[in-house]
XYZ file of C-alpha atoms in Angstrom:
313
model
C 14.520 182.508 15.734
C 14.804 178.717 16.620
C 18.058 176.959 18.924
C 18.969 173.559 18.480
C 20.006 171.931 21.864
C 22.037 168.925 21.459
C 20.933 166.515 24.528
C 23.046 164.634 26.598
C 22.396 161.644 27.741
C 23.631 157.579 27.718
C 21.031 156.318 25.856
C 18.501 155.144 28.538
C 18.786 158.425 30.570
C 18.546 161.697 29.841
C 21.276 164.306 32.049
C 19.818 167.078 34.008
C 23.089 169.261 31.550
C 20.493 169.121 28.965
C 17.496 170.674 31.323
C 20.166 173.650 31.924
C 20.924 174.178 28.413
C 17.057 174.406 27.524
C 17.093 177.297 30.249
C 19.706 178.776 28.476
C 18.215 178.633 24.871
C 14.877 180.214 25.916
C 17.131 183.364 26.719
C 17.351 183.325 22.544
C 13.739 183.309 22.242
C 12.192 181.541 20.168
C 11.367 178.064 19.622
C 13.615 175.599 21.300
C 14.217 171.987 19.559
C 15.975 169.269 21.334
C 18.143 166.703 19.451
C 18.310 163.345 21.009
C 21.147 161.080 19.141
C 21.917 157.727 20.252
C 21.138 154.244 19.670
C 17.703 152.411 21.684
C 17.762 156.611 23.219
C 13.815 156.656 22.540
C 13.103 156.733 26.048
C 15.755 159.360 25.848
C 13.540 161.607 23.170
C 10.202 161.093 25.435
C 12.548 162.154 28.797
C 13.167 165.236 26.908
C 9.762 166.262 25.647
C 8.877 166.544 29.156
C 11.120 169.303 29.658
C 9.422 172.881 30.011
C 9.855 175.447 26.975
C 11.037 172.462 24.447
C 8.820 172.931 21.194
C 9.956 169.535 19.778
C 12.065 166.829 19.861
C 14.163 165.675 16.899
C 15.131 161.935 17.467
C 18.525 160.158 15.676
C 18.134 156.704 16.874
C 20.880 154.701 15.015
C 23.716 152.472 15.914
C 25.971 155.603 14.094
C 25.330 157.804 17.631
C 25.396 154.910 20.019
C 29.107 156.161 21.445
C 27.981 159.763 20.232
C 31.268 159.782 18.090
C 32.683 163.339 17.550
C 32.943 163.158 13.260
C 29.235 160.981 12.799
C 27.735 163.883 15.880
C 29.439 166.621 13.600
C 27.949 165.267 10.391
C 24.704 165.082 12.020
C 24.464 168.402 13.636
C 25.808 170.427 10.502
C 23.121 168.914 8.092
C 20.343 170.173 10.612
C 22.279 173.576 11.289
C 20.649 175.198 8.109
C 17.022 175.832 10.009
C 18.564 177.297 13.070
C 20.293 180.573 14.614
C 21.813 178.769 17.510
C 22.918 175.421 18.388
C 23.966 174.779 22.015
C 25.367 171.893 24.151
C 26.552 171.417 27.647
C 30.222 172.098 27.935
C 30.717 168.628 28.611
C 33.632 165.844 27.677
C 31.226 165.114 24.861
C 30.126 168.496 23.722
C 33.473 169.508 23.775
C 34.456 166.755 21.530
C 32.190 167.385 19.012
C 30.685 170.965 19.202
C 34.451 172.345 17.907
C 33.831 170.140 14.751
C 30.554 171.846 14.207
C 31.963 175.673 14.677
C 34.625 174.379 11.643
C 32.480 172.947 9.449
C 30.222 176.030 9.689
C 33.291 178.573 9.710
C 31.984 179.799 12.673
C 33.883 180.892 15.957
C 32.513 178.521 18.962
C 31.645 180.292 21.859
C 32.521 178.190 25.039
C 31.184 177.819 28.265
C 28.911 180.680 28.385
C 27.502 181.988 31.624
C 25.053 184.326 30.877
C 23.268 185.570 27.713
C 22.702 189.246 27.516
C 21.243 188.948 24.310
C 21.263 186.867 20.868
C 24.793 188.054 20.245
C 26.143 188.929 23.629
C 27.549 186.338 26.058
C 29.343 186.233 29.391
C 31.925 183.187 30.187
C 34.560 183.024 32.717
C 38.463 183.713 31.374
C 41.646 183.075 34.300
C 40.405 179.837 35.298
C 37.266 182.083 37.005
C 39.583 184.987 38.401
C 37.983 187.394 35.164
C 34.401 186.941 33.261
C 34.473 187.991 29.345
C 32.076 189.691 27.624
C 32.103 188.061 23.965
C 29.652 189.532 21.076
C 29.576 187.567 17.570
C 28.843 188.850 14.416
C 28.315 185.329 12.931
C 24.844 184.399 11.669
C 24.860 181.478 13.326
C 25.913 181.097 17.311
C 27.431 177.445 18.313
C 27.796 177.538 21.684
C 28.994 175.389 24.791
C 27.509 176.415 27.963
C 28.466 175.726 31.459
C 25.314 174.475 32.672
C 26.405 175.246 36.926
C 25.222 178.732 36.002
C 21.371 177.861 34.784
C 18.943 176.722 36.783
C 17.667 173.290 35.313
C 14.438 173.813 33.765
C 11.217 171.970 34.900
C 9.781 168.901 33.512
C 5.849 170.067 32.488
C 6.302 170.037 29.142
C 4.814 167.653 26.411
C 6.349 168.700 23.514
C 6.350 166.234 19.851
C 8.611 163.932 19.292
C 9.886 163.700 15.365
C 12.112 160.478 14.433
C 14.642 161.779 11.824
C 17.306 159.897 9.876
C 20.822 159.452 10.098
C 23.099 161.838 8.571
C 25.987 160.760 7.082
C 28.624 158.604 8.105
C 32.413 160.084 7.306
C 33.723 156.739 8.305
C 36.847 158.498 9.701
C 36.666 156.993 12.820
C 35.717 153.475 14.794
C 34.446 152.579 18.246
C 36.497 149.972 19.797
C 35.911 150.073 23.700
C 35.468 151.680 26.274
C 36.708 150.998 30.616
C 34.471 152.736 32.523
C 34.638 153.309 36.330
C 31.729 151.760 38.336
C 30.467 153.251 41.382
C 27.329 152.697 43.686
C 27.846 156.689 44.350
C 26.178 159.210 42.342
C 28.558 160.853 39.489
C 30.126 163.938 40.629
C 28.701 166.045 37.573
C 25.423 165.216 39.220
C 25.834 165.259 42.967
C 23.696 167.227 45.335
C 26.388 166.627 47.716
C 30.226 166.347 47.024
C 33.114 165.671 49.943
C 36.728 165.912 48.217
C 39.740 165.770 49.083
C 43.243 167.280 48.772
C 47.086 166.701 48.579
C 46.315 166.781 53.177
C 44.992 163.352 53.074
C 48.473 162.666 52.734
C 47.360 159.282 51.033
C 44.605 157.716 48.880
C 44.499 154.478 51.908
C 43.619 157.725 54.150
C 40.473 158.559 51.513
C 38.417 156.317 53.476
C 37.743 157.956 55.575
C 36.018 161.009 53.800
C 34.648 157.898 51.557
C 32.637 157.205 55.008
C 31.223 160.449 55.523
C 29.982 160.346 51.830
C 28.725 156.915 51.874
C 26.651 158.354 54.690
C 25.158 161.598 53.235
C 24.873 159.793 49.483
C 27.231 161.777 48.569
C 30.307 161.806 45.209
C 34.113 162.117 46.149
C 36.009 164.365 44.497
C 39.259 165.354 44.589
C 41.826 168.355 43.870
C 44.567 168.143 41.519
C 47.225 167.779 43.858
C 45.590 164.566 45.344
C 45.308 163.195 41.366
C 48.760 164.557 40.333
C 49.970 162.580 43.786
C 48.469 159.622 42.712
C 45.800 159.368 45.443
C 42.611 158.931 43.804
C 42.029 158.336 39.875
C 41.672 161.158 37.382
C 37.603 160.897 37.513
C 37.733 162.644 40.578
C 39.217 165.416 39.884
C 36.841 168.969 40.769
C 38.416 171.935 39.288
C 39.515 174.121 35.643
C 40.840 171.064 34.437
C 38.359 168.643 36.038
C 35.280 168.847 36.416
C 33.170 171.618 37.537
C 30.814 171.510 39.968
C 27.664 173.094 41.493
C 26.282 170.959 43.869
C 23.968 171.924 46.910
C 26.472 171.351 49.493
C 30.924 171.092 48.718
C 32.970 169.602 51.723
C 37.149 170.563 51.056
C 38.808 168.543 53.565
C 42.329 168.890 53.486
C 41.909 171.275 49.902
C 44.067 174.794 50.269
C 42.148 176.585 47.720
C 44.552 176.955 44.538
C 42.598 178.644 42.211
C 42.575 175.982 39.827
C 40.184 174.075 42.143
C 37.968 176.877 42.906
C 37.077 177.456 39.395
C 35.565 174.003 39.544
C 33.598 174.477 42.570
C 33.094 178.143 43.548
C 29.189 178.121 42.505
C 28.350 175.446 45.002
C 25.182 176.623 46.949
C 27.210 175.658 50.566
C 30.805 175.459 50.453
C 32.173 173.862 53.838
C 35.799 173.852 54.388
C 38.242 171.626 56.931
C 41.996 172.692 56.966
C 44.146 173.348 59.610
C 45.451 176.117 57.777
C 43.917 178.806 58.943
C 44.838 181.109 55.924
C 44.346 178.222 53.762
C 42.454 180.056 50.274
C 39.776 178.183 50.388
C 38.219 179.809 53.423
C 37.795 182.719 51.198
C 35.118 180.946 49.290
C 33.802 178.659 52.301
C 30.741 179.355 54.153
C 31.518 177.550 57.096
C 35.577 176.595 57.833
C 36.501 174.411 60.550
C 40.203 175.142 61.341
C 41.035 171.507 62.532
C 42.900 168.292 61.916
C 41.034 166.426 59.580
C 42.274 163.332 60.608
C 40.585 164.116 63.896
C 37.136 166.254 62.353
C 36.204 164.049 59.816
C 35.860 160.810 62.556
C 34.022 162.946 64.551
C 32.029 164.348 61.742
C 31.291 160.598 60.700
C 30.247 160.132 64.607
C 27.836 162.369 64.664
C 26.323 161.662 61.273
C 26.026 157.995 62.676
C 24.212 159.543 65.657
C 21.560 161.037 63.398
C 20.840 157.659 61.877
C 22.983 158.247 58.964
């Protein structure tokens, strides 16, 4: 049995998604392969032949991948697909852009955002925005799968696997890069984050952000957000945490000002540490929380910035 893992990455960097996904194909057994398609991504290809478990590294370097384009990933995936039981991706804005294009052209059902693998048909993933977890078994020959990668532990990096330059596939020419805006920010991405302080429709404003932007600047942390804080127009849309977000796992979540809809918590529930300020004490999100400070936040967070300062932060 071999898996395909599609990588992801940005073409100079390869994300630690793709080290969780490789955990999760070597529940398959079998050989593991790692695609790697971009454009200049060789760096990319010898980033992921480090990883532990990989048996090779199949490397698309082309201009055709350099936005990794849903219809020319597609085209490029499904010519491969013959030589393998399972392809997997992180369930990530781009593997869910292109992986559903895959599970149609192979009139397969995709599987999506898998938590668990009880075996090579068998797979767990979370229903009710969290609240429920589904047990789905395929009879297809061939699995493609997205897979939530907060519930796999990132594999290590002490492999040395071969790297194999393959062609382009096709080009269906349905589609054209034109641009793309993105946001820049000296803070890590939230997707990424070891450490993540968001906050919710009690900031009351996005002026008032700053001052959980303070506390993260100290700890090197991402901001997030809820949905009520987007939907109010306090922060932009990339900060949303939550089902229709992004989700989150890092080693330490600060709520301030977040109730707990559950909605949000299905975005941040696996967090190792889960801290929560409200001054609601039967705010939801103390449910969840591991510590919960019952407190204006306009008064805790200052303080909590205080004392970070006093620690040389």
């Amino acid at each position: 049995m071999a898996t395909l893992v599609i990588a992801e990455h940005d073409n100079s960097d390869l994300k630690e998604s793709t080290h969780k996904t490789v955990t999760a194909a070597q529940e398959f057994g079998g050989d593991v392969i790692v695609l790697v398609a971009g454009s200049g991504c060789g760096g990319v290809g010898e980033a992921a032949a480090k990883i532990a478990g990989v048996a090779k590294v199949l490397v698309a370097d082309d201009a055709l991948y350099a936005q990794q384009i849903a219809e020319n990933m597609s085209a490029l995936i499904v010519g491969l697909a013959g030589d393998y039981d399972a392809i997997l991706s992180p369930a990530s804005t781009s593997g869910k852009n292109f992986m559903p294009r895959v599970a149609a052209a192979l009139d397969v059902a995709q599987i999506s955002e898998i938590t668990a693998i009880e075996s090579s048909d068998t797979f767990v993933r979370p229903i009710y925005a969290g609240n429920a977890m589904q047990k789905v078994k395929s009879g297809d020959a061939k699995k493609v799968i997205t897979v939530r990668t907060t519930a796999f532990k990132s594999a290590e990096e002490t492999g040395s696997a071969a790297v194999e330059a393959i062609g382009a596939g096709d080009n269906p020419g349905l589609t054209e890069f034109v641009s793309e805006d993105l946001s820049v920010s000296e803070r890590p991405e939230l997707t990424a984050a070891k450490i993540i302080i968001s906050g919710g429709r009690g900031m009351g404003s996005g002026e008032n952000f700053a001052i959980i932007e303070k506390v993260a600047d100290k700890l090197g942390a991402a901001v997030g957000a809820s949905r009520a804080a987007v939907d109010a127009g306090f922060v932009p849309n990339d900060y949303q945490v939550g089902q229709t977000g992004k989700v989150v796992a890092p080693d330490l979540y600060i709520a301030v000002g977040i109730s707990g809809a559950i909605q949000h918590l299905a975005g941040m529930k696996d967090s190792k540490v889960i801290v929560a300020i409200n001054k609601d004490e039967e705010a939801p999100i103390f449910q969840v929380a591991d510590y919960g400070l019952v407190a204006d936040l306009f008064k805790a967070v200052p303080e909590l910035e205080e004392e970070l300062g006093k620690l040389g932060l």
